[in-house]
PDB file of C-alpha atoms in Angstrom:
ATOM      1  CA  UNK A 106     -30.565  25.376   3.511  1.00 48.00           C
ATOM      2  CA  UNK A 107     -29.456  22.494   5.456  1.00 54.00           C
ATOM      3  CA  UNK A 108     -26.178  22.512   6.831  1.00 64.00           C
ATOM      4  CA  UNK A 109     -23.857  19.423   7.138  1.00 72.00           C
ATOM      5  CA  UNK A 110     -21.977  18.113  10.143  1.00 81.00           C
ATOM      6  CA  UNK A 111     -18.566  16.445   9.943  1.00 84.00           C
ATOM      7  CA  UNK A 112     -19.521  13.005  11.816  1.00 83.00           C
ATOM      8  CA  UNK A 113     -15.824  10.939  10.638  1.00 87.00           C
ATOM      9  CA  UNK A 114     -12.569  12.251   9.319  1.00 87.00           C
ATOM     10  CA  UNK A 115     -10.013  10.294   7.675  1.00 90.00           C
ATOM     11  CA  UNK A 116      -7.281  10.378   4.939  1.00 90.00           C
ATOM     12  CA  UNK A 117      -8.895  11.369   1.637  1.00 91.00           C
ATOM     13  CA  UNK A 118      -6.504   8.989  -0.398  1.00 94.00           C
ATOM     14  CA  UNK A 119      -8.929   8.793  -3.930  1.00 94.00           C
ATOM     15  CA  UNK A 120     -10.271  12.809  -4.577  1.00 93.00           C
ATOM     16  CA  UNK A 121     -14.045  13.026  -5.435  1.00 93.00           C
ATOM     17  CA  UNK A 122     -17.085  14.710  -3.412  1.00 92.00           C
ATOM     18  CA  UNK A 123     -19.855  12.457  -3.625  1.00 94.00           C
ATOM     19  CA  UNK A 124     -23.364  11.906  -1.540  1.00 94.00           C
ATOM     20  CA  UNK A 125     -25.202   8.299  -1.189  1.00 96.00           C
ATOM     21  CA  UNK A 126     -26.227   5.908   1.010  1.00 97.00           C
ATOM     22  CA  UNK A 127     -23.964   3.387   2.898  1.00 97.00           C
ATOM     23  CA  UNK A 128     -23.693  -0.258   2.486  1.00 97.00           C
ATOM     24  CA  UNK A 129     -21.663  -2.018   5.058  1.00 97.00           C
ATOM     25  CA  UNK A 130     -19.717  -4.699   4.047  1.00 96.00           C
ATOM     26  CA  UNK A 131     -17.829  -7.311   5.450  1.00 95.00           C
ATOM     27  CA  UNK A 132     -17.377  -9.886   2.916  1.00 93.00           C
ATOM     28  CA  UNK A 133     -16.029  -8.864  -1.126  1.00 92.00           C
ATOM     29  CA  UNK A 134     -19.198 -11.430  -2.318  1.00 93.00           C
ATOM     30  CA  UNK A 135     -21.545  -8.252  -0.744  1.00 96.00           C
ATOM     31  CA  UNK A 136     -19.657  -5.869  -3.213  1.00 96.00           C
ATOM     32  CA  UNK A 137     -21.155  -8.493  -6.397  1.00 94.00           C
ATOM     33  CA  UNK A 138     -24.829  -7.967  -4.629  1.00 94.00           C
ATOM     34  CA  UNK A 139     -25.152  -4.331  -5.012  1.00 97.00           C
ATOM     35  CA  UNK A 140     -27.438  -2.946  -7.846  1.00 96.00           C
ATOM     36  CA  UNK A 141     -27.726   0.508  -6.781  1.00 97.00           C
ATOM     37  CA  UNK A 142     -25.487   3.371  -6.305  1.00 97.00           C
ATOM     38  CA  UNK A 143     -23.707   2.785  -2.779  1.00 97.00           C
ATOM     39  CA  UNK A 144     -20.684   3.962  -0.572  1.00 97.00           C
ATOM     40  CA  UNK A 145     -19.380   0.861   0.787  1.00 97.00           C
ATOM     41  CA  UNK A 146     -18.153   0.980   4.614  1.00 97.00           C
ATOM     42  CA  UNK A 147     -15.986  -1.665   5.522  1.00 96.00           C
ATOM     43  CA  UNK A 148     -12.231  -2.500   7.770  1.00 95.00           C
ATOM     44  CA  UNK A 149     -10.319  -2.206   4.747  1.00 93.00           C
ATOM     45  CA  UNK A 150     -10.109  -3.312   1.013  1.00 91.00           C
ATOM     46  CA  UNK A 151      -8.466  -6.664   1.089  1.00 86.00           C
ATOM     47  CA  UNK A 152      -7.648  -8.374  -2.251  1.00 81.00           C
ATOM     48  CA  UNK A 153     -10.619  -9.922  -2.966  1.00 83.00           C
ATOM     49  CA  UNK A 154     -12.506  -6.712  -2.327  1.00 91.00           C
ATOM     50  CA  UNK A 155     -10.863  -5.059  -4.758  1.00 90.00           C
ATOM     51  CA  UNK A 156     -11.707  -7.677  -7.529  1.00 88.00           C
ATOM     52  CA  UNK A 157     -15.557  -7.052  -6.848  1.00 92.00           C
ATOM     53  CA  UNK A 158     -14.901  -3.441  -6.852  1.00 95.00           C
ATOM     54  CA  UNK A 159     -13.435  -3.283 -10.583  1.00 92.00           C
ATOM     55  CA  UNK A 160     -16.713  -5.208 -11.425  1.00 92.00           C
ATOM     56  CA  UNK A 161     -19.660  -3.232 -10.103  1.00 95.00           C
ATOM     57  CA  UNK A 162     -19.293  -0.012 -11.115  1.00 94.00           C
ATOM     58  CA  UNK A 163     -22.536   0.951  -8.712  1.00 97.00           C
ATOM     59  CA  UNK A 164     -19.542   1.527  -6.213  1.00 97.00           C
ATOM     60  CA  UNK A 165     -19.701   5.615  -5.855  1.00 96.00           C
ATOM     61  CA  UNK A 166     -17.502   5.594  -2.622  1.00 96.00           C
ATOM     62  CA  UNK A 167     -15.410   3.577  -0.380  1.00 96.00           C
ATOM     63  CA  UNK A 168     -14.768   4.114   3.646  1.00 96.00           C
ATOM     64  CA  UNK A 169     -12.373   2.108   5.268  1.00 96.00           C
ATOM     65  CA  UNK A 170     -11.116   2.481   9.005  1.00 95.00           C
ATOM     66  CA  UNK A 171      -7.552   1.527   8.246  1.00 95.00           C
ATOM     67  CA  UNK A 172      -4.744   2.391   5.783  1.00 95.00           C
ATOM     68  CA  UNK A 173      -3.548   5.229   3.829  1.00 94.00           C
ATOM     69  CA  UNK A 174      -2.475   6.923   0.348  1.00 95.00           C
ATOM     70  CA  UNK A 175       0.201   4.446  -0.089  1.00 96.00           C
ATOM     71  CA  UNK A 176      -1.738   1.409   0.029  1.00 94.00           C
ATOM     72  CA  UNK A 177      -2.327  -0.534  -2.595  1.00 90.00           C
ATOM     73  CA  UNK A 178      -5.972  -0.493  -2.273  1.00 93.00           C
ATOM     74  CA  UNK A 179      -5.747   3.816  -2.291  1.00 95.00           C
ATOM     75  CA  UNK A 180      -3.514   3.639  -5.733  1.00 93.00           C
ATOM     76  CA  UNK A 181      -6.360   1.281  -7.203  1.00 92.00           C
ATOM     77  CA  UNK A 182      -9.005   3.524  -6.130  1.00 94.00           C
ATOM     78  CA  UNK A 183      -7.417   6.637  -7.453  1.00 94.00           C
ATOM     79  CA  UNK A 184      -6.618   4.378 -11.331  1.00 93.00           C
ATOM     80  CA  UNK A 185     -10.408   3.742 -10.894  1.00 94.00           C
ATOM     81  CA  UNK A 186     -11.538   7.036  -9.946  1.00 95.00           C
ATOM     82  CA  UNK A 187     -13.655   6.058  -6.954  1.00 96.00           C
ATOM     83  CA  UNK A 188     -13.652   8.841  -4.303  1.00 95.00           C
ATOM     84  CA  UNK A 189     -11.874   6.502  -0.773  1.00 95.00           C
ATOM     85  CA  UNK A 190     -11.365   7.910   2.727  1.00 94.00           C
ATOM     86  CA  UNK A 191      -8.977   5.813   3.878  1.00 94.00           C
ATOM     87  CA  UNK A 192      -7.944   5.644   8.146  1.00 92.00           C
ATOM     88  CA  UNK A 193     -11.588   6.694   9.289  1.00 93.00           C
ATOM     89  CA  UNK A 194     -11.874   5.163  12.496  1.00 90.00           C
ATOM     90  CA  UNK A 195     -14.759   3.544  14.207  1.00 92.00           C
ATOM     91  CA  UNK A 196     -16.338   3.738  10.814  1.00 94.00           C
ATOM     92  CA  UNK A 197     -18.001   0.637  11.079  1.00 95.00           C
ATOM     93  CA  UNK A 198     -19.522   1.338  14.115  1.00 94.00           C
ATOM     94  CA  UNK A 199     -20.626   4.917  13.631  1.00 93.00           C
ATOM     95  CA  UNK A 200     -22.141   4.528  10.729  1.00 94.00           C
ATOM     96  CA  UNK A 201     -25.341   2.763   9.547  1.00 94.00           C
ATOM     97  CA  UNK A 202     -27.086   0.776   7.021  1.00 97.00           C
ATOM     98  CA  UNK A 203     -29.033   3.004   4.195  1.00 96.00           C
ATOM     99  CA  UNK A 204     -27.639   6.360   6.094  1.00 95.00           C
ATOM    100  CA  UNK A 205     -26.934   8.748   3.342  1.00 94.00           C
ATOM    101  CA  UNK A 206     -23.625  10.787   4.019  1.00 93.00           C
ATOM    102  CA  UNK A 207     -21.331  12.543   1.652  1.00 92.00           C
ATOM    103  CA  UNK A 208     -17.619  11.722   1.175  1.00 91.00           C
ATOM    104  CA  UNK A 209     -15.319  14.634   0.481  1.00 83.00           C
ATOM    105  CA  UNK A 210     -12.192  12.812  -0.016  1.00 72.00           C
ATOM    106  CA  UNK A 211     -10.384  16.521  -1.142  1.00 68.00           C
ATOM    107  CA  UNK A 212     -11.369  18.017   1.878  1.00 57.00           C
ATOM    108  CA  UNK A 213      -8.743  15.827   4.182  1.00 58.00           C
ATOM    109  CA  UNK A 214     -10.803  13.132   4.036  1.00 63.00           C
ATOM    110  CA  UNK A 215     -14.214  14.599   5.971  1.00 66.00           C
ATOM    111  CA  UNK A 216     -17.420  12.489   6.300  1.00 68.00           C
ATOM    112  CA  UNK A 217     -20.901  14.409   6.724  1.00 71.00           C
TER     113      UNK A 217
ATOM    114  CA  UNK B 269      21.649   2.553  -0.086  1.00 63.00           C
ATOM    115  CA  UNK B 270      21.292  -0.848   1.384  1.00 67.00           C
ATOM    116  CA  UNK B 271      19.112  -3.301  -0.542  1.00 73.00           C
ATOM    117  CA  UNK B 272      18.289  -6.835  -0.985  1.00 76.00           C
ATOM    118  CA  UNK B 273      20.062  -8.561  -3.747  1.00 85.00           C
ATOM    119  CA  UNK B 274      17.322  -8.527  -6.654  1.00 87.00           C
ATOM    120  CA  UNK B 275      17.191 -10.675 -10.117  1.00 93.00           C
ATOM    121  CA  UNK B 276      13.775  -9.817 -12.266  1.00 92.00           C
ATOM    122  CA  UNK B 277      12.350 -13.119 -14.116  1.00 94.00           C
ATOM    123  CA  UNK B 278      10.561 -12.512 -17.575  1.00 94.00           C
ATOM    124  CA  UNK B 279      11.257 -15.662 -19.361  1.00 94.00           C
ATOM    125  CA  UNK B 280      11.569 -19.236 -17.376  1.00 94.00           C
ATOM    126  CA  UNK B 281      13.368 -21.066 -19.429  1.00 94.00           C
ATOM    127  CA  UNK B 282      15.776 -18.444 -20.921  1.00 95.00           C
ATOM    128  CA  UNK B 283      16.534 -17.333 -17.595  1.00 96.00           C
ATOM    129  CA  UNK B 284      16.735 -21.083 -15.875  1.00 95.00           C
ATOM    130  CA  UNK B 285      20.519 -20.631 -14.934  1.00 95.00           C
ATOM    131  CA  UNK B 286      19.733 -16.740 -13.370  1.00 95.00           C
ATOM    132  CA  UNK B 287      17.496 -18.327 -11.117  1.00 96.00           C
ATOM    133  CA  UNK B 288      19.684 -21.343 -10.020  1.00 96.00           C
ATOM    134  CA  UNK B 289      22.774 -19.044  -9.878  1.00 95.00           C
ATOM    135  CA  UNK B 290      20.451 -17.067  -7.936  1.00 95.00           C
ATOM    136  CA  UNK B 291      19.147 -19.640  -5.214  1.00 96.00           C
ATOM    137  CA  UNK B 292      23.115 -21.515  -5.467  1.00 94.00           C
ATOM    138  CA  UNK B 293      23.438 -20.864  -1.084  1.00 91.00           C
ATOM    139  CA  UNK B 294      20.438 -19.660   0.258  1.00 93.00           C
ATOM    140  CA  UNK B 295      17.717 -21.423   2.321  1.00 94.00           C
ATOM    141  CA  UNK B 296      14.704 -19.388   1.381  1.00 94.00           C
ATOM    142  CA  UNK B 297      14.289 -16.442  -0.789  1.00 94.00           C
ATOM    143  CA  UNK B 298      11.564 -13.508  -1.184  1.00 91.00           C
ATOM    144  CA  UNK B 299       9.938 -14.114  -4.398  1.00 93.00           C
ATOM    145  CA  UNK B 300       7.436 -10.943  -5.259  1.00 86.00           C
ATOM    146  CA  UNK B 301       5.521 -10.095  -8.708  1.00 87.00           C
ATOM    147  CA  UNK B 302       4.572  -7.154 -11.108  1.00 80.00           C
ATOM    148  CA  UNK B 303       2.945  -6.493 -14.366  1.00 78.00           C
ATOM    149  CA  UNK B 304       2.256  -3.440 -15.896  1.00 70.00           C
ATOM    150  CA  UNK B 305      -1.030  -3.202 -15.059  1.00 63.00           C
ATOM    151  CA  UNK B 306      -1.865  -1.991 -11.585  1.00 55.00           C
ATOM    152  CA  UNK B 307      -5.421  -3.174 -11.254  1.00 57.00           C
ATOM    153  CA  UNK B 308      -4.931  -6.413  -9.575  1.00 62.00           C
ATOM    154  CA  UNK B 309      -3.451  -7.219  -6.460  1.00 68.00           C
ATOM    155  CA  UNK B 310       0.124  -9.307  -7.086  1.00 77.00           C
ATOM    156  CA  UNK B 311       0.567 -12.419  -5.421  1.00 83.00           C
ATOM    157  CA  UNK B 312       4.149 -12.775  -3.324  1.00 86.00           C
ATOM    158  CA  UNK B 313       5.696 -15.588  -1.307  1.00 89.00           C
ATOM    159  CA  UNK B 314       7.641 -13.576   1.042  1.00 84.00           C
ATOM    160  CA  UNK B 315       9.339 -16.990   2.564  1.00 90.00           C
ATOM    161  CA  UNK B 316      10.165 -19.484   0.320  1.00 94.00           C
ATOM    162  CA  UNK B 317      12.054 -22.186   0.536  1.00 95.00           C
ATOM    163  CA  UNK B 318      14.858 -22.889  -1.845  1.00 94.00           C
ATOM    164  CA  UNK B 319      13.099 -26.261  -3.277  1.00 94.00           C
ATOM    165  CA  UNK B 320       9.839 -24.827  -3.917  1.00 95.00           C
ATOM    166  CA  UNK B 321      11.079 -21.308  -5.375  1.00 96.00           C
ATOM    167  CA  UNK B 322      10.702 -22.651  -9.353  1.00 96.00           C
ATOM    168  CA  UNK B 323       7.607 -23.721  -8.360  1.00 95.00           C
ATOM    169  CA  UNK B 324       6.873 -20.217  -7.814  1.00 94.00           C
ATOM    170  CA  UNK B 325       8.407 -18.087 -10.463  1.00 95.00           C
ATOM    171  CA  UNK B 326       6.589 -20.440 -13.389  1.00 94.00           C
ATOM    172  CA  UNK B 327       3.217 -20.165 -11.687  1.00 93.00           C
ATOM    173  CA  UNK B 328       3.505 -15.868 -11.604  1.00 92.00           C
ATOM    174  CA  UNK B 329       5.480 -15.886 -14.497  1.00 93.00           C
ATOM    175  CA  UNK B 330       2.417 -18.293 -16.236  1.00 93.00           C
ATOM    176  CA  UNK B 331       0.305 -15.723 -14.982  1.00 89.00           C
ATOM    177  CA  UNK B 332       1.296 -12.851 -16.915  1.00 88.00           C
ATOM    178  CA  UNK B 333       3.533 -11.495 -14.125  1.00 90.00           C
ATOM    179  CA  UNK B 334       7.245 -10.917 -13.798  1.00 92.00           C
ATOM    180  CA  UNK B 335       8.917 -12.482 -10.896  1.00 93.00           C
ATOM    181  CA  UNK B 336      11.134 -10.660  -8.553  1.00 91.00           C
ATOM    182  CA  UNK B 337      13.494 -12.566  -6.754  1.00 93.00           C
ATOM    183  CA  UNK B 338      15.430 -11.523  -3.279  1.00 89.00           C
ATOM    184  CA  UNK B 339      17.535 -12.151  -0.479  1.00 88.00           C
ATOM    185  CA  UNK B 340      15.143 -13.239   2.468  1.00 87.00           C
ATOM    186  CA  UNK B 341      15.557 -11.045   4.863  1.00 79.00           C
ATOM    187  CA  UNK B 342      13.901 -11.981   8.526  1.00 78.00           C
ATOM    188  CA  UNK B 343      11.473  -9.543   9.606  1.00 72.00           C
ATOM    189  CA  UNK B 344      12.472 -10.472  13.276  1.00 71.00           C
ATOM    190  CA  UNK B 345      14.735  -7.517  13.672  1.00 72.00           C
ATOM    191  CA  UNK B 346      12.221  -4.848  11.768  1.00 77.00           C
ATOM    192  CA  UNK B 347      11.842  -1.706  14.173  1.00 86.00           C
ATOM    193  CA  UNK B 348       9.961  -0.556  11.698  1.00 91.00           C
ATOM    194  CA  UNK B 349       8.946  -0.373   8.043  1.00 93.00           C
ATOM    195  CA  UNK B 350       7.255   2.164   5.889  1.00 95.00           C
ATOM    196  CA  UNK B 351       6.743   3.682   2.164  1.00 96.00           C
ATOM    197  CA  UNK B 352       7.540   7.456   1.231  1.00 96.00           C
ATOM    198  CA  UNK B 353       5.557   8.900  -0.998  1.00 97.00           C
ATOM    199  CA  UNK B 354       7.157  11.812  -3.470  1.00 96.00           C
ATOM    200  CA  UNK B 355       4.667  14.639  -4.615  1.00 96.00           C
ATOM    201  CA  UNK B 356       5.527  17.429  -6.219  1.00 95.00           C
ATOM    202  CA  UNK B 357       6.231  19.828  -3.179  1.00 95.00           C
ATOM    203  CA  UNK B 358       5.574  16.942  -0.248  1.00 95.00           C
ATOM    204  CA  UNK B 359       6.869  13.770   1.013  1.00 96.00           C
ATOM    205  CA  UNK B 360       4.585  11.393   2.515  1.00 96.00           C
ATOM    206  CA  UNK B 361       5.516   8.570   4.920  1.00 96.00           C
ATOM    207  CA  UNK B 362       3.526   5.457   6.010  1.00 97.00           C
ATOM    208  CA  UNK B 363       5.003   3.707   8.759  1.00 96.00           C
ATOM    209  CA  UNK B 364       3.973   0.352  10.796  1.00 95.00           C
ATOM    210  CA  UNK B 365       5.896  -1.227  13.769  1.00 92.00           C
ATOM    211  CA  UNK B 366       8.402  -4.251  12.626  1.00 85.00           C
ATOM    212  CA  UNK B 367       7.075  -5.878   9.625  1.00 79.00           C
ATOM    213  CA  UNK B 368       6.477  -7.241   7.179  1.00 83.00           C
ATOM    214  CA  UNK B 369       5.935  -4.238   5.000  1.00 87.00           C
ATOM    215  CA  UNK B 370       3.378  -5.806   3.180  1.00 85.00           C
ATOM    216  CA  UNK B 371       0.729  -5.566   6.028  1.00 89.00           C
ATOM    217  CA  UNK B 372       1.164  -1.855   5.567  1.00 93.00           C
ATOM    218  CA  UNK B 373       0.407  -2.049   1.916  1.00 90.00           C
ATOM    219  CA  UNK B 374      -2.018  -4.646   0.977  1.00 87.00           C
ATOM    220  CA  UNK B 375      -3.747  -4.943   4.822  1.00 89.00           C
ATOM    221  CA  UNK B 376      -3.854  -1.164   5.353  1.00 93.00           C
ATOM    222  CA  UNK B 377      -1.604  -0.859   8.774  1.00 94.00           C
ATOM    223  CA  UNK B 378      -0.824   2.344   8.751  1.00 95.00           C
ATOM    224  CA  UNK B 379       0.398   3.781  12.659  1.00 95.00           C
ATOM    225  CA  UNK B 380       2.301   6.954  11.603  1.00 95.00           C
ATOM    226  CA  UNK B 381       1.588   9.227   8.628  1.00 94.00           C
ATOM    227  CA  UNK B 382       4.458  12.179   8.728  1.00 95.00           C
ATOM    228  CA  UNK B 383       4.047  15.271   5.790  1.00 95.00           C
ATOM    229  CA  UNK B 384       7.470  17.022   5.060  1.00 95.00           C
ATOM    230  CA  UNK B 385       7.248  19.825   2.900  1.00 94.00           C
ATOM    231  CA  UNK B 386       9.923  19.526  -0.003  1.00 92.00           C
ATOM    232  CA  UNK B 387      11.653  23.059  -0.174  1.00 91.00           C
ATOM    233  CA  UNK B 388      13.521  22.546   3.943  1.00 91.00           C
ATOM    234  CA  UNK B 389      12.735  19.288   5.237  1.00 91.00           C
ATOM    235  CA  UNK B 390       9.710  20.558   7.640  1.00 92.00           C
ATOM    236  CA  UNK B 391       7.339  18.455   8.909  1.00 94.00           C
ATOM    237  CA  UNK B 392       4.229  19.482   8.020  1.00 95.00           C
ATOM    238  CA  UNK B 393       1.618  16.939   9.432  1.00 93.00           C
ATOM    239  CA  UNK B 394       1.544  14.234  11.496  1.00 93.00           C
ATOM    240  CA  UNK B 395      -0.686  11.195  12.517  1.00 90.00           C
ATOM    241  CA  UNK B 396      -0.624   8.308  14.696  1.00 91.00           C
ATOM    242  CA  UNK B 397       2.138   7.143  16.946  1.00 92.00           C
ATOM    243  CA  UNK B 398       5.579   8.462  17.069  1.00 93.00           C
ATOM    244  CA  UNK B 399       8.013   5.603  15.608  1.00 93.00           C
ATOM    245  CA  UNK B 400      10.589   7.019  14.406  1.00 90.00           C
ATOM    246  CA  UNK B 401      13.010   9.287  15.765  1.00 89.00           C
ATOM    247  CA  UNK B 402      13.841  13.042  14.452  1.00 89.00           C
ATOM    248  CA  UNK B 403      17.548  11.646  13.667  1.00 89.00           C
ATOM    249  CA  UNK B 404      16.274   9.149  11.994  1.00 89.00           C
ATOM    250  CA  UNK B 405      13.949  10.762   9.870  1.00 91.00           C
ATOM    251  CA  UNK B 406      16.527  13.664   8.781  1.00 90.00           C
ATOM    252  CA  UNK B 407      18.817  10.396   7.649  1.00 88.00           C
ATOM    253  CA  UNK B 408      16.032   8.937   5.385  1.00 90.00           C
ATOM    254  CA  UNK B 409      14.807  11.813   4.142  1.00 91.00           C
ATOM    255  CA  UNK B 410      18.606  12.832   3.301  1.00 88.00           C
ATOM    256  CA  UNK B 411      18.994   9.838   0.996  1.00 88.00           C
ATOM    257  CA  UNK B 412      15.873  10.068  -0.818  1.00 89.00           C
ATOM    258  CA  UNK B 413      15.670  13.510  -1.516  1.00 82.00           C
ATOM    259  CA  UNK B 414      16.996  13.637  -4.935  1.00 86.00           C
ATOM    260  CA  UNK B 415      13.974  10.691  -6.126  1.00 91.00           C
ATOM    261  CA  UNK B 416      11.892  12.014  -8.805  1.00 94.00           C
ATOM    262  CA  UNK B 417       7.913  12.633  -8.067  1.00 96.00           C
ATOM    263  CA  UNK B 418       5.464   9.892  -8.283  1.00 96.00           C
ATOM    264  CA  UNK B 419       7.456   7.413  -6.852  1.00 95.00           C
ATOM    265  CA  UNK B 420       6.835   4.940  -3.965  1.00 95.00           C
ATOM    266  CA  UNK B 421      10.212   4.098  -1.962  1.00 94.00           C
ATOM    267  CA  UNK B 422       9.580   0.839   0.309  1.00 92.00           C
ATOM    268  CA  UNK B 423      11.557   0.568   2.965  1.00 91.00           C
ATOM    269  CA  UNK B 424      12.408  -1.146   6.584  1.00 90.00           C
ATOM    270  CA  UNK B 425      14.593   0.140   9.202  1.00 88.00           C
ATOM    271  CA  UNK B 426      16.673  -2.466  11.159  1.00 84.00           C
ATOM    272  CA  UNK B 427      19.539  -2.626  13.650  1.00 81.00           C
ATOM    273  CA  UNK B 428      21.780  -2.536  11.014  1.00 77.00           C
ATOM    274  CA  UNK B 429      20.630   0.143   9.308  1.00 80.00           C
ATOM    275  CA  UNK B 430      18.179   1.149   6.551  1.00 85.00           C
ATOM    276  CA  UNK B 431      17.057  -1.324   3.842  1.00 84.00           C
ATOM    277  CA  UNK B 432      15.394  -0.179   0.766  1.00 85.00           C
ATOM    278  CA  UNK B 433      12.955  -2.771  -1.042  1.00 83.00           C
ATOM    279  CA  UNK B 434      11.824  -1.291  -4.192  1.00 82.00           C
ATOM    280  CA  UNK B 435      11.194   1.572  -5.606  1.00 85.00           C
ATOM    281  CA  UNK B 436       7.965   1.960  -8.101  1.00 86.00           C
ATOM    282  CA  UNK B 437       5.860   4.723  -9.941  1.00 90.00           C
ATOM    283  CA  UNK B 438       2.511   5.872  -8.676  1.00 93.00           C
ATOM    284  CA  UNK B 439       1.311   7.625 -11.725  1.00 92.00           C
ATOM    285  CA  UNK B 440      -2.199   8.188  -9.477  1.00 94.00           C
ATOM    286  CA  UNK B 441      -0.540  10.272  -7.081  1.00 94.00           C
ATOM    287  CA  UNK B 442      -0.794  13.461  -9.337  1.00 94.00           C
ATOM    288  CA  UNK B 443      -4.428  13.409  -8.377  1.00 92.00           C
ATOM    289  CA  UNK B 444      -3.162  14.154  -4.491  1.00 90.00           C
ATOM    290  CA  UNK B 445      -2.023  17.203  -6.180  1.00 87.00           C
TER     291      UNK B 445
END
């Protein structure tokens, strides 16, 4: 069986386990481009993010490297059900493109 | 507690003379927003001036959004600002240097996260830089212990004491659970 490293930690602020590959994103038009299942990576959910969220429902997972549970991003997230580690930092530099990791936003908010 | 004189807008023309009984001696004023549902981001003009405030409260209120008007309060003399979060047996702060407290909630600067358990006032966790001081915390945490759970308490902290923005229901935060 493999085993998984934690590689991030942040503040699991939306519960859910999920595994899938990562789509970095910098701009909220990226979020309407997705047509498969992705975990976005990104600074932080910004307004206009959030709008493009709601609409593709491909979004399995969210990473951001700032903020926390009482953002208004977070309480989104958690209405939609969309597992977010929130505060994860350097996440947009340690991870990559297409890497498949697992978010386990009950667990304190660990990335393997 | 201290808090910003508030009117809510609904209506703009039944509530015309509220508003300019409201803005009567002020230079600017805080207008926010809110609608029932939480899915969408609500737009705020967090310095207004007087002359453009109507302006304002018709365009959210045209928008399906009640306005919230306030005292402006400049975010000069902010030492710092934050939101407690009340769970069932925890209480959660999020705190940012100065303000305003908005950049901790819609642009996700978040530079202390403290964990108090509910039962004696412990702290439990704690994240990020140290901004606020032990006394101070005890004082907050005294005035807001009797809140129910589920609720978001926005506040800043300022020479002059502590000043409470608004207080609103996070019906997600059972999931935290």
């Amino acid at each position: 069986m493999l085993t998984q490293k934690i590689i991030l930690r942040g503040i699991g602020v939306s519960p859910g386990r999920v595994e899938e590959r990562v789509k970095m994103i910098t701009f909220p038009e990226e979020i309407d481009g997705i047509n498969e299942k992705r975990i976005i990576v990104t600074a932080f959910l910004f307004p206009d993010f959030l709008t493009s969220i709601k609409r593709n429902n491909l979004i399995s997972g969210i990473i951001t490297e700032n903020g926390g549970l009482t953002c208004h991003a977070s309480i989104i997230t958690r209405e939609l059900g969309i597992p977010y580690i929130a505060g994860a930092r350097l996440a947009t530099r340690r991870l990559k493109e297409n890497m498949i990791i697992t978010i386990d936003g009950e667990g304190g908010g660990n990335l393997r | 507690m201290p808090s910003p004189e508030i009117i809510f807008v609904y209506d703009f023309k039944k509530e015309e003379k509220k508003i300019d009984d409201f803005l009567k001696n002020k230079e600017y004023v805080s207008i926010r927003s809110d609608r029932e549902s939480g899915l969408n981001f609500c737009p705020h003009n967090l310095r207004c001036p007087k002359n453009k405030a109507k302006r304002f409260i018709k365009k959210f209120i045209s928008r399906g959004y009640a306005a919230i008007l306030q005292n402006y309060v400049p975010i000069m003399r902010d030492r710092f600002s934050g939101n407690i979060l009340i769970l069932k047996n925890y209480i959660l702060m999020e705190l940012m240097e100065e303000g305003p407290l908005t950049w901790l909630t819609r642009e996700g600067k978040v530079e202390e996260q403290i964990k108090i358990r509910k039962s004696d006032l412990k702290e439990v966790e704690h994240f990020g830089k140290r901004l606020v001081k032990k006394r101070e915390l005890v004082n907050i945490l005294k005035l807001i212990k009797k809140v129910p759970d589920y609720i978001i308490i926005e506040f800043t902290l300022r020479p002059e004491g502590l000043y409470f923005w608004q207080i609103r229901e996070d019906k997600t935060a059972k999931k935290l659970e």
